[in-house]
Short mmCIF file of C-alpha atoms and ligand atoms in Angstrom, two decimals:
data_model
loop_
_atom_site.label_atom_id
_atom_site.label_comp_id
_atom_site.label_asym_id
_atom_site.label_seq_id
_atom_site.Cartn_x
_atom_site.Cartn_y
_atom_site.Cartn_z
CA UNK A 1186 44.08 106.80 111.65
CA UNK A 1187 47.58 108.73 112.14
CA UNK A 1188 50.50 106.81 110.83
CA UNK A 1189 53.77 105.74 112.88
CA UNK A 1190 57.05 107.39 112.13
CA UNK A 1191 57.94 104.09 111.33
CA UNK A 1192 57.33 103.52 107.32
CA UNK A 1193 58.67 106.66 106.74
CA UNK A 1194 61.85 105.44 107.94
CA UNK A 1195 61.70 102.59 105.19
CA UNK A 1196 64.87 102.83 103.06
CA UNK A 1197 64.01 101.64 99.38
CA UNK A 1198 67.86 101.52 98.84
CA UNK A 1199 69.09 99.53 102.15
CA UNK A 1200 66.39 97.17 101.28
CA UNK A 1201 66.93 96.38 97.96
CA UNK A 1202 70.93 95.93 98.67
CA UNK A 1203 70.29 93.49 101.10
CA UNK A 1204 68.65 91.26 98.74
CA UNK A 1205 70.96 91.55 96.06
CA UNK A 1206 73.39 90.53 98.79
CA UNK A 1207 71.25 87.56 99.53
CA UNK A 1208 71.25 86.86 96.47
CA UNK A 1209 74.14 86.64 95.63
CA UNK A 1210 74.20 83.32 97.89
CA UNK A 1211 73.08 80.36 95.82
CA UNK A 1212 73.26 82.78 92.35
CA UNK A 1213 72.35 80.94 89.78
CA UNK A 1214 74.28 81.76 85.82
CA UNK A 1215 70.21 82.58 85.01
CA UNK A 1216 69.93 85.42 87.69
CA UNK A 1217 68.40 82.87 90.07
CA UNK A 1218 68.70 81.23 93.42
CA UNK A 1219 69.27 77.74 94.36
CA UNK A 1220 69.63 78.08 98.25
CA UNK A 1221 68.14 74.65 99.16
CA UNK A 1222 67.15 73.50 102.49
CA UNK A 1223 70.34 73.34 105.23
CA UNK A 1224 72.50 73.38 102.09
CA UNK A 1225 75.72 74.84 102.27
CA UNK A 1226 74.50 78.10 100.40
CA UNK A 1227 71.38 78.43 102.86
CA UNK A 1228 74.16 78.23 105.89
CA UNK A 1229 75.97 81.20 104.14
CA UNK A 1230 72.56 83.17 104.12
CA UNK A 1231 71.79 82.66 107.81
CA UNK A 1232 75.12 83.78 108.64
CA UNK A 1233 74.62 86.73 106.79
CA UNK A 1234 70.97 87.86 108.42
CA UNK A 1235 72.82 86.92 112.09
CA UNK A 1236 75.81 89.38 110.69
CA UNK A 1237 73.09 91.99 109.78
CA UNK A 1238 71.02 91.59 113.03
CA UNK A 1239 74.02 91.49 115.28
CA UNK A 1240 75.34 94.77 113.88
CA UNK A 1241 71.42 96.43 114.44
CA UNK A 1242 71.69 95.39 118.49
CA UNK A 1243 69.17 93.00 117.55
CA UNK A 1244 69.30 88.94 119.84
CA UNK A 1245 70.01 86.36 116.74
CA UNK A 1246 68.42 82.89 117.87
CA UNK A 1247 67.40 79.49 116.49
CA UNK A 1248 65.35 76.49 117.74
CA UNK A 1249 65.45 72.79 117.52
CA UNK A 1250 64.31 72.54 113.76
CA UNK A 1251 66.94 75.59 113.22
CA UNK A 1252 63.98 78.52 112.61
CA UNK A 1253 66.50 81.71 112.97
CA UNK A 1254 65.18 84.81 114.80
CA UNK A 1255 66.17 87.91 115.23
CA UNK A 1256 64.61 89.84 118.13
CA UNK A 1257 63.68 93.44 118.85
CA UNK A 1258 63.13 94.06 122.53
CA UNK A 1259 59.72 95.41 123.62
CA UNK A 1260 58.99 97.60 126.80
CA UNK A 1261 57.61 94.38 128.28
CA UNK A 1262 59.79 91.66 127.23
CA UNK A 1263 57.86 89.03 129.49
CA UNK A 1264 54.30 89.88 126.82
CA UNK A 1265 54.39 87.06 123.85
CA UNK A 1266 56.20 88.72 120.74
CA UNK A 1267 54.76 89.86 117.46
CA UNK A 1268 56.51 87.74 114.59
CA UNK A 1269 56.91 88.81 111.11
CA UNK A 1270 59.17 86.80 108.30
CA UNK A 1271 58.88 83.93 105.50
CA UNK A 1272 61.92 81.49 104.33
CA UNK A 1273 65.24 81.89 102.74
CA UNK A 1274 65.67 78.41 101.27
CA UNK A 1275 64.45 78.33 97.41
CA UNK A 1276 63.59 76.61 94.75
CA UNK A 1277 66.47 74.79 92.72
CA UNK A 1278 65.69 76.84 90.33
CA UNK A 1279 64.23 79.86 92.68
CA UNK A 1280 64.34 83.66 92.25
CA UNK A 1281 65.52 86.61 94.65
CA UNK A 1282 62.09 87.49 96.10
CA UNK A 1283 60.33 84.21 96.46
CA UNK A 1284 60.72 84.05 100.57
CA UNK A 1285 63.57 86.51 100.40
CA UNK A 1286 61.35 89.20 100.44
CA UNK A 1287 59.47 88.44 103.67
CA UNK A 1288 62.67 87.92 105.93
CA UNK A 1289 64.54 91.19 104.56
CA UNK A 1290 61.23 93.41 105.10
CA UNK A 1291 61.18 92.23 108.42
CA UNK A 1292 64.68 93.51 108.89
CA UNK A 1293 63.91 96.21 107.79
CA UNK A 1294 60.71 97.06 109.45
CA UNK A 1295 62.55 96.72 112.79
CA UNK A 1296 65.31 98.89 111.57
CA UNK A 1297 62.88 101.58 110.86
CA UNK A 1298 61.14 101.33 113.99
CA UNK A 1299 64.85 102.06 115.22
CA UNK A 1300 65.45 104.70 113.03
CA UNK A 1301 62.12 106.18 114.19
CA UNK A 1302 62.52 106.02 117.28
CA UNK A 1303 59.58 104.15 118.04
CA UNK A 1304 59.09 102.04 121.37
CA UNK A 1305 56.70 99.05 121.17
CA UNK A 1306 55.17 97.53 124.43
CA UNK A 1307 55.52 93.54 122.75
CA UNK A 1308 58.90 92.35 121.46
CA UNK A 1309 59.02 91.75 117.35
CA UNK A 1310 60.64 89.00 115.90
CA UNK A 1311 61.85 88.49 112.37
CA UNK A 1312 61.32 84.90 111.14
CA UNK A 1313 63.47 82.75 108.87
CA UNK A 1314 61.10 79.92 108.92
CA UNK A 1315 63.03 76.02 107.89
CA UNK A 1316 62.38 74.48 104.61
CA UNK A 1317 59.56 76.34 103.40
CA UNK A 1318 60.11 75.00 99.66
CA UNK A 1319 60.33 71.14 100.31
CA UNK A 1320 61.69 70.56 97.12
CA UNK A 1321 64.91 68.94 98.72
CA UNK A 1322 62.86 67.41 101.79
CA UNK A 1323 59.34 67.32 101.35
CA UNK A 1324 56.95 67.75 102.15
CA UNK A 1325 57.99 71.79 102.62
CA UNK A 1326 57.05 74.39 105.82
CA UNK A 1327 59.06 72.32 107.85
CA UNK A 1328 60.15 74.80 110.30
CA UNK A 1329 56.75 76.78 110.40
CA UNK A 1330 55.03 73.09 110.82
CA UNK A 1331 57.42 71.84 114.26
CA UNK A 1332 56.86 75.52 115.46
CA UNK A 1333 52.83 75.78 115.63
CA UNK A 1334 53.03 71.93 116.66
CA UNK A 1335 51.48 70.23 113.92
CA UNK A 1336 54.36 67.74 112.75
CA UNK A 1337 56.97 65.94 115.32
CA UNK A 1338 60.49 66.43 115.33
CA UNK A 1339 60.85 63.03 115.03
CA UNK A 1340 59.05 62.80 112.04
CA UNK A 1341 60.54 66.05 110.25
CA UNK A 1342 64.16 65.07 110.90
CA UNK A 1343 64.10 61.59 109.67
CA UNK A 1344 62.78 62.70 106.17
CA UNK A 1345 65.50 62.26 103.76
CA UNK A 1346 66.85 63.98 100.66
CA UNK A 1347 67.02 61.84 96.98
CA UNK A 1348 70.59 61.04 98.23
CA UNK A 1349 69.00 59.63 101.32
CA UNK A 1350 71.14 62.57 103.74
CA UNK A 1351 68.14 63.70 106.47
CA UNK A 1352 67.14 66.56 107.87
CA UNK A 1353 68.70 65.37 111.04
CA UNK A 1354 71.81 65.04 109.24
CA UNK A 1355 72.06 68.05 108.14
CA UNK A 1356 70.64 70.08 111.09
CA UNK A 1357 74.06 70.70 112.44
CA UNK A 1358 75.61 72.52 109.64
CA UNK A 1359 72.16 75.15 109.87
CA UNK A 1360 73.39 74.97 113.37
CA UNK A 1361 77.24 75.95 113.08
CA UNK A 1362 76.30 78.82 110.58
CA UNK A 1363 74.97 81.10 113.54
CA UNK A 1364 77.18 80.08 116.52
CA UNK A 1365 76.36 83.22 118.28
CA UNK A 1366 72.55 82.54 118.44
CA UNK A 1367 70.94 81.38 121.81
CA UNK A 1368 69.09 78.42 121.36
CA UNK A 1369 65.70 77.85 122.09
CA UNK A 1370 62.82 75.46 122.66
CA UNK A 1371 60.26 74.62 119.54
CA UNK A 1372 57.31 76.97 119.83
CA UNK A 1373 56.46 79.77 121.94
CA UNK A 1374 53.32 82.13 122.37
CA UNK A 1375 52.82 84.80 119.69
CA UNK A 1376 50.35 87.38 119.48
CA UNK A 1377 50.21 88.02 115.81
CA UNK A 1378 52.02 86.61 112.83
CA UNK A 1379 52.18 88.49 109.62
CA UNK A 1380 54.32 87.55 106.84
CA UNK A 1381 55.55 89.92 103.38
CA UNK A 1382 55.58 87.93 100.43
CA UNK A 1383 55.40 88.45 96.52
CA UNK A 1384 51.94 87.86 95.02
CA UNK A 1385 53.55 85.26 92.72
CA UNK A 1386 50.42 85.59 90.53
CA UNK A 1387 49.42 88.48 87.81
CA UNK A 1388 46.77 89.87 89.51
CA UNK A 1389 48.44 93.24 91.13
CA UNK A 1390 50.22 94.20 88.96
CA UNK A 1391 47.15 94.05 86.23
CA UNK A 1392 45.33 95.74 88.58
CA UNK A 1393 48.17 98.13 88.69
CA UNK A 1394 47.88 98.25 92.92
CA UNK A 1395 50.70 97.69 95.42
CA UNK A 1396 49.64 96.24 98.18
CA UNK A 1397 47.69 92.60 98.26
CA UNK A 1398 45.63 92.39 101.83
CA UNK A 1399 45.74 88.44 101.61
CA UNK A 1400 42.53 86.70 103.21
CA UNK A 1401 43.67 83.24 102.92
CA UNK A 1402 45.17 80.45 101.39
CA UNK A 1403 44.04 78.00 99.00
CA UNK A 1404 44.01 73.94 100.37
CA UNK A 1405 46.83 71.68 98.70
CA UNK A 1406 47.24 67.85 98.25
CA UNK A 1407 50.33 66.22 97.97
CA UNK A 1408 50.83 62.98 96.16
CA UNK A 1409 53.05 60.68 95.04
CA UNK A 1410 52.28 57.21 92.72
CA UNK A 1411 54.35 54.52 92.34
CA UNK A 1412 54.53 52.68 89.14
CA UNK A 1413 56.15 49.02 89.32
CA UNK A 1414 57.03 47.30 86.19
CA UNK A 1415 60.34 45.35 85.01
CA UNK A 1416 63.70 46.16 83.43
CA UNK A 1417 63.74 44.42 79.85
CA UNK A 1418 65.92 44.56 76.66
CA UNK A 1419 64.56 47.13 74.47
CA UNK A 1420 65.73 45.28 71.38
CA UNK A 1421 64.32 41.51 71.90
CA UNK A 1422 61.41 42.00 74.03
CA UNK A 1423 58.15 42.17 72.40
CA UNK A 1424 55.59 44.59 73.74
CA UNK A 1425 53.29 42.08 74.67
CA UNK A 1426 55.57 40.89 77.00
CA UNK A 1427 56.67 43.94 78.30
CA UNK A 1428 55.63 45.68 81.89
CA UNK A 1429 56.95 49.04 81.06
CA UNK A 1430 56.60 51.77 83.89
CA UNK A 1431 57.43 55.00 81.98
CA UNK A 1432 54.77 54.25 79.38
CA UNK A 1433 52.25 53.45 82.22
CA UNK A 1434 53.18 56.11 84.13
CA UNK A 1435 52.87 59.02 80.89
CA UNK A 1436 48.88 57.64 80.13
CA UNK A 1437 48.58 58.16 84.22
CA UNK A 1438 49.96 61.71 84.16
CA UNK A 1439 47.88 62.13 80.83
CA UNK A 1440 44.59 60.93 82.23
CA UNK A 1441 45.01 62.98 85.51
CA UNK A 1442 45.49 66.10 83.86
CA UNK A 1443 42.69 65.35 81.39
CA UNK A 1444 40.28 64.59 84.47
CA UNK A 1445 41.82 66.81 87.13
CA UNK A 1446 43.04 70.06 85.74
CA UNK A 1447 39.35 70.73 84.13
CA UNK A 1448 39.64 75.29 84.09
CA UNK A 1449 42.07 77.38 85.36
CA UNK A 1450 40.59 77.39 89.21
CA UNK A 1451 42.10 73.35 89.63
CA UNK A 1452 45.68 73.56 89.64
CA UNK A 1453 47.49 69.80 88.80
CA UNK A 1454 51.10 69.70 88.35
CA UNK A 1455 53.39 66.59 88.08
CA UNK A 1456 56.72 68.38 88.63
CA UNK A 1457 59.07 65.51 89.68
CA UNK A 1458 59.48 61.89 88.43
CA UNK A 1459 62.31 59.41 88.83
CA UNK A 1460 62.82 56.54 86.67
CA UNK A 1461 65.02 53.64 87.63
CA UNK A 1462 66.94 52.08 85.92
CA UNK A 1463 66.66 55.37 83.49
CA UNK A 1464 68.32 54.46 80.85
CA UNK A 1465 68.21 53.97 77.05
CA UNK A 1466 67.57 50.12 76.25
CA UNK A 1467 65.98 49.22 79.15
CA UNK A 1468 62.49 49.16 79.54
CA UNK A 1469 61.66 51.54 83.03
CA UNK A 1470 60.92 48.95 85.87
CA UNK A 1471 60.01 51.76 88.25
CA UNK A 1472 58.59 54.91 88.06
CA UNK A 1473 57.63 57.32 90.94
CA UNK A 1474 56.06 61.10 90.72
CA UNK A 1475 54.51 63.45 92.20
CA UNK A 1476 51.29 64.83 91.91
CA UNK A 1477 50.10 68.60 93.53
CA UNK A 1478 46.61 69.40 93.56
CA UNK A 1479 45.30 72.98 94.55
CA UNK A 1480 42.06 74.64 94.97
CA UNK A 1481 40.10 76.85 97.47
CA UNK A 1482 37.19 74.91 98.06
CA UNK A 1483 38.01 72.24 100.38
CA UNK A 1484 35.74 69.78 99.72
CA UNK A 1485 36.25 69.83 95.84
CA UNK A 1486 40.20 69.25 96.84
CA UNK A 1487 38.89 66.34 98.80
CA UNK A 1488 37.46 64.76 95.83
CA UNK A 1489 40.08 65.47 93.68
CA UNK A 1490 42.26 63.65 96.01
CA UNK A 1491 40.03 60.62 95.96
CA UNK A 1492 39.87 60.24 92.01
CA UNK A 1493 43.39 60.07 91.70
CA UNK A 1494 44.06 56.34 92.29
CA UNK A 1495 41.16 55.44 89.84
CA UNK A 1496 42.39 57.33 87.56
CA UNK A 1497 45.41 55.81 87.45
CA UNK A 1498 44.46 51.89 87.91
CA UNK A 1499 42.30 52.63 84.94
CA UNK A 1500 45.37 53.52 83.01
CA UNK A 1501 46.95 50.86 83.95
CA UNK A 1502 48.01 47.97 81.00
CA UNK A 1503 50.78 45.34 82.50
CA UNK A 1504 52.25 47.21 85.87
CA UNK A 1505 51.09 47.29 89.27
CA UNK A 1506 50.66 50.84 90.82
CA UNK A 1507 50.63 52.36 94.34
CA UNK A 1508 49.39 56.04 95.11
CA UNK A 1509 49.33 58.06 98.73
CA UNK A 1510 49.12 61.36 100.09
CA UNK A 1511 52.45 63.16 101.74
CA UNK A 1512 50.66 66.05 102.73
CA UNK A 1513 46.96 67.30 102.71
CA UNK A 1514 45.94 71.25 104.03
CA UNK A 1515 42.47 72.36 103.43
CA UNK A 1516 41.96 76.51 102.62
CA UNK A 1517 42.39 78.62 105.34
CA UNK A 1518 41.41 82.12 106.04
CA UNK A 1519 43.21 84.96 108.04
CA UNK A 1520 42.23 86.44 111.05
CA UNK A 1521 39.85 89.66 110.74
CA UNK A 1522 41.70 91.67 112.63
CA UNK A 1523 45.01 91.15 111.11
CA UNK A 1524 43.22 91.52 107.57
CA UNK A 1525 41.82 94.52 108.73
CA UNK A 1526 45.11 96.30 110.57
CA UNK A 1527 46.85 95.53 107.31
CA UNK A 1528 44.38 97.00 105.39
CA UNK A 1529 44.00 99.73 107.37
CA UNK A 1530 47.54 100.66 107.37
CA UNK A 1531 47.67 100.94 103.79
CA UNK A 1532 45.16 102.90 103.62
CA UNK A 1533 46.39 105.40 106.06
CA UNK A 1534 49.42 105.32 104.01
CA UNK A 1535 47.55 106.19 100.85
CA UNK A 1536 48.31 103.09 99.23
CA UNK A 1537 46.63 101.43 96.21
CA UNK A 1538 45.52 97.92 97.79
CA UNK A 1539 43.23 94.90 97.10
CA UNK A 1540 41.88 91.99 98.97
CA UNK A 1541 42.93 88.47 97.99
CA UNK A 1542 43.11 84.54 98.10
CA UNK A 1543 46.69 83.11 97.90
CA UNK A 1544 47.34 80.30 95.59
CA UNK A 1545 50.60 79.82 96.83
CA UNK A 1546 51.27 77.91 100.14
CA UNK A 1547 53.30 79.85 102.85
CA UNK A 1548 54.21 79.46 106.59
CA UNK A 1549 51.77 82.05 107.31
CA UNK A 1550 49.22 78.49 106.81
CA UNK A 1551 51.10 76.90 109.88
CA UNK A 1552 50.90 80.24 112.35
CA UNK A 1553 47.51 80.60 111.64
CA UNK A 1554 46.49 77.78 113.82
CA UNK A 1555 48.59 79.35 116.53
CA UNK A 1556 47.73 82.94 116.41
CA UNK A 1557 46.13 85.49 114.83
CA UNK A 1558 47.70 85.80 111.06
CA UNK A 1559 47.80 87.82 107.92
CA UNK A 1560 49.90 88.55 105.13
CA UNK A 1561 50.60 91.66 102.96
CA UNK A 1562 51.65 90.82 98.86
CA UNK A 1563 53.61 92.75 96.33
CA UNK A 1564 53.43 92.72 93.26
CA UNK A 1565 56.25 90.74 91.09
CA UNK A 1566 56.96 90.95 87.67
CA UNK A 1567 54.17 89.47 85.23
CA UNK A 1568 53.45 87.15 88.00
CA UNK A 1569 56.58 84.90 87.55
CA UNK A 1570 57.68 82.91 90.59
CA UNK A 1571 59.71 79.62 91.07
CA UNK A 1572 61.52 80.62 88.01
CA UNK A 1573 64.83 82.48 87.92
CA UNK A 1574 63.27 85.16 85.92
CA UNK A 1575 61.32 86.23 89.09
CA UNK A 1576 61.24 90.04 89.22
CA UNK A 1577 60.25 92.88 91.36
CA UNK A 1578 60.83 96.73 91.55
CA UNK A 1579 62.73 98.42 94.96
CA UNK A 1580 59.83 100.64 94.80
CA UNK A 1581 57.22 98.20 95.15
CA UNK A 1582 59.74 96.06 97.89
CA UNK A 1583 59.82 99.26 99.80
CA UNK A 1584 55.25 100.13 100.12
CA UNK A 1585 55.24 96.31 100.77
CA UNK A 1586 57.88 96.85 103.66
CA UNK A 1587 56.08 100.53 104.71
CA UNK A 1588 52.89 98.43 105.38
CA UNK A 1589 54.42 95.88 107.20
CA UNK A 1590 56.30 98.27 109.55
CA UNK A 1591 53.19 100.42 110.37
CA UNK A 1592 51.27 96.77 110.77
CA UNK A 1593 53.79 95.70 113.41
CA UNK A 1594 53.88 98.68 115.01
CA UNK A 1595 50.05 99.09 115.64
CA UNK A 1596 49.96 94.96 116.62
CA UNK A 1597 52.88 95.28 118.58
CA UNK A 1598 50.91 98.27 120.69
CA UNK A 1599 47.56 96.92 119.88
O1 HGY B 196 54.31 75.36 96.78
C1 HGY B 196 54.05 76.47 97.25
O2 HGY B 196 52.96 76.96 97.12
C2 HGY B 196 55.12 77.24 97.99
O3 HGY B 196 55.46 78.36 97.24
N1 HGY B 196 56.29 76.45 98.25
MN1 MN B 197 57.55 81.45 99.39
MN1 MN B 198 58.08 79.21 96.84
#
């Protein structure tokens, strides 16, 4: 099949300069991001997209959870757009790509569409999706969550951050950073969703091929146990009388990842715990962490999930424990015909590409209850994501962004 004019039009150069621009917001001293959820650096970096889109001729607007999006008109504005994007909020300790990468190719795809000239019968819309990380609220995919209607509003904007400020509280500021943006209800009809991303795994760039036709995404539980014991001097109290949470809660964390994280297919992480009163010579009285739990067979995740609070009663010696589930998403696989358009365009652009399974979450889960989804991956240095070493070449950026634009442009006149 012929290719548009479009991914020709694909500067390597623009679109690498916006993201060190982006970056720039939230720069960590490590060559890093940490452009938390409505935090005063992710403010900075939707004023900066509404500055770009604004200057392009491009409508900025946000809805009530504050997703931003920036519209190119079709021939028929009254036909349900075609959305493309992914997240600017990070990681606290987050790289330049992770999320980045999917909003500024967007950008980018509907400047070259511009630049080429090209007229598409459905609108396009460029995404910048709230709280995709959830490391400051969790769970994450917020924004992508409220929009395909599978969480309330309610709900999302009473969850609070570790300082106990909420979403709602904070909702404003995402607010005042785009004044110029119409605002708009919560969910809309789309005809297609497809979202850029880096792999954040090794396997294209060992295969040495640029473009990753995703099929799906593996299912995730999230966790969280609660271990309840009581402060006590460390110097007089003996350890039979002692109902010490930390210790408790290291033989839980050991036993789970003895039972859980059996080959490299189950993924187990404990990434966060809190200790109170969490300090020296006093023995822990509380202890809370998370567990996440991936794997693309649904049913195994389901058992997983079960074990855990076995697992950790049994590891129990003086404390009481509580465990429970914040989130729970079974795999999901992309629509055919997105897989396929994707794939096809590659193709026709004489790219190197591969099919495969994400084992990262993205928003592209949430759309793809709501409309036909895919996503397209690049590759990103030696597979390192949520780490402020994340890497990934202009060049690669750019075939990533060529695909998408040809994508949009063949769903948007599908
Ligand atoms: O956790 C995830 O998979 C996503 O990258 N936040
Ligand atoms: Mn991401
Ligand atoms: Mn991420």
């Amino acid at each position: 099949m012929s290719v548009s004019d479009a991914p020709a039009a694909v500067d390597e150069a623009r679109l690498w300069r916006r993201h060190m621009s982006l970056a720039e917001i939230g720069a960590t001293a490590k060559g890093g991001v940490d452009r938390q959820a409505l935090s005063e650096e992710e403010a900075r970096a939707r004023a900066l997209l509404a500055e770009w889109a604004s200057e392009l001729g491009y409508a900025v607007s946000v809805d009530g959870i504050s997703n931003l999006f920036i519209r190119r008109e079709g021939t028929d504005p009254a036909l349900a757009p075609v959305l493309t994007g992914s997240h600017i909020d990070s990681q606290p300790t987050g790289g330049k790509f992770d999320g980045a990468y999917g909003v500024l190719a967007g950008i980018e795809a509907l400047q070259a569409l511009d630049e080429a000239g090209i007229e598409t019968a459905r609108p396009i819309e460029t995404v910048a999706w709230l709280n995709e990380e959830g490391s400051r609220f969790a769970p994450g995919m917020m924004g992508s969550e409220a929009f395909a209607g599978l969480r309330p509003f309610d709900e999302i904007a009473a969850v609070a951050d570790r300082g106990g400020t909420s979403v709602a509280d904070d909702l404003p500021r995402a607010f005042a950073a785009t004044p110029g943006a119409e605002r708009r209800g919560i969910g809309f009809p789309v005809a297609a969703f497809v979202e850029a991303h880096i792999e954040q795994g090794p396997a294209l760039e060992r295969a040495g091929i640029p473009i990753g036709v995703v099929t799906g995404i593996q299912g995730v539980r999230r966790m969280r146990v609660r271990v309840t014991g009581e402060e006590a001097h460390a110097g007089t109290t003996p350890k039979s009388a002692r109902r010490d949470a930390l210790w408790e809660a290291a033989r839980m964390v050991d036993a789970l990842q003895r039972r859980i994280h059996r080959d490299d297919e189950h993924r187990f992480t404990v990434g966060m715990m809190e200790i109170r009163p969490n300090v020296p010579s006093v023995v822990a009285a509380e202890v809370l962490f998370s567990i996440d739990i991936r794997h693309p067979d649904s049913d195994t995740l389901a058992r997983l999930e079960a074990e855990v609070d076995g697992i950790c009663r049994n590891s129990l010696v003086a404390c009481d424990v509580e465990t429970w589930t914040i989130a729970q998403a079974p795999s999901i696989w992309f629509d055919d015909g997105v897989v396929d358009t994707i794939e096809s365009a590659a193709v026709d652009l004489e790219l190197g590409n591969m099919r495969l399974f994400s084992g990262a979450g993205h928003d592209a889960r949430q759309l793809s209850f709501v409309c036909p989804t895919g996503m397209i991956f690049v590759p990103c240095e030696k597979g390192i994501s949520h780490n402020e070493a994340e890497n990934a070449s202009p060049a690669d950026l750019a075939d990533g962004a060529r695909v998408l634009a040809e994508t949009l442009v063949r769903l948007a006149n599908g």
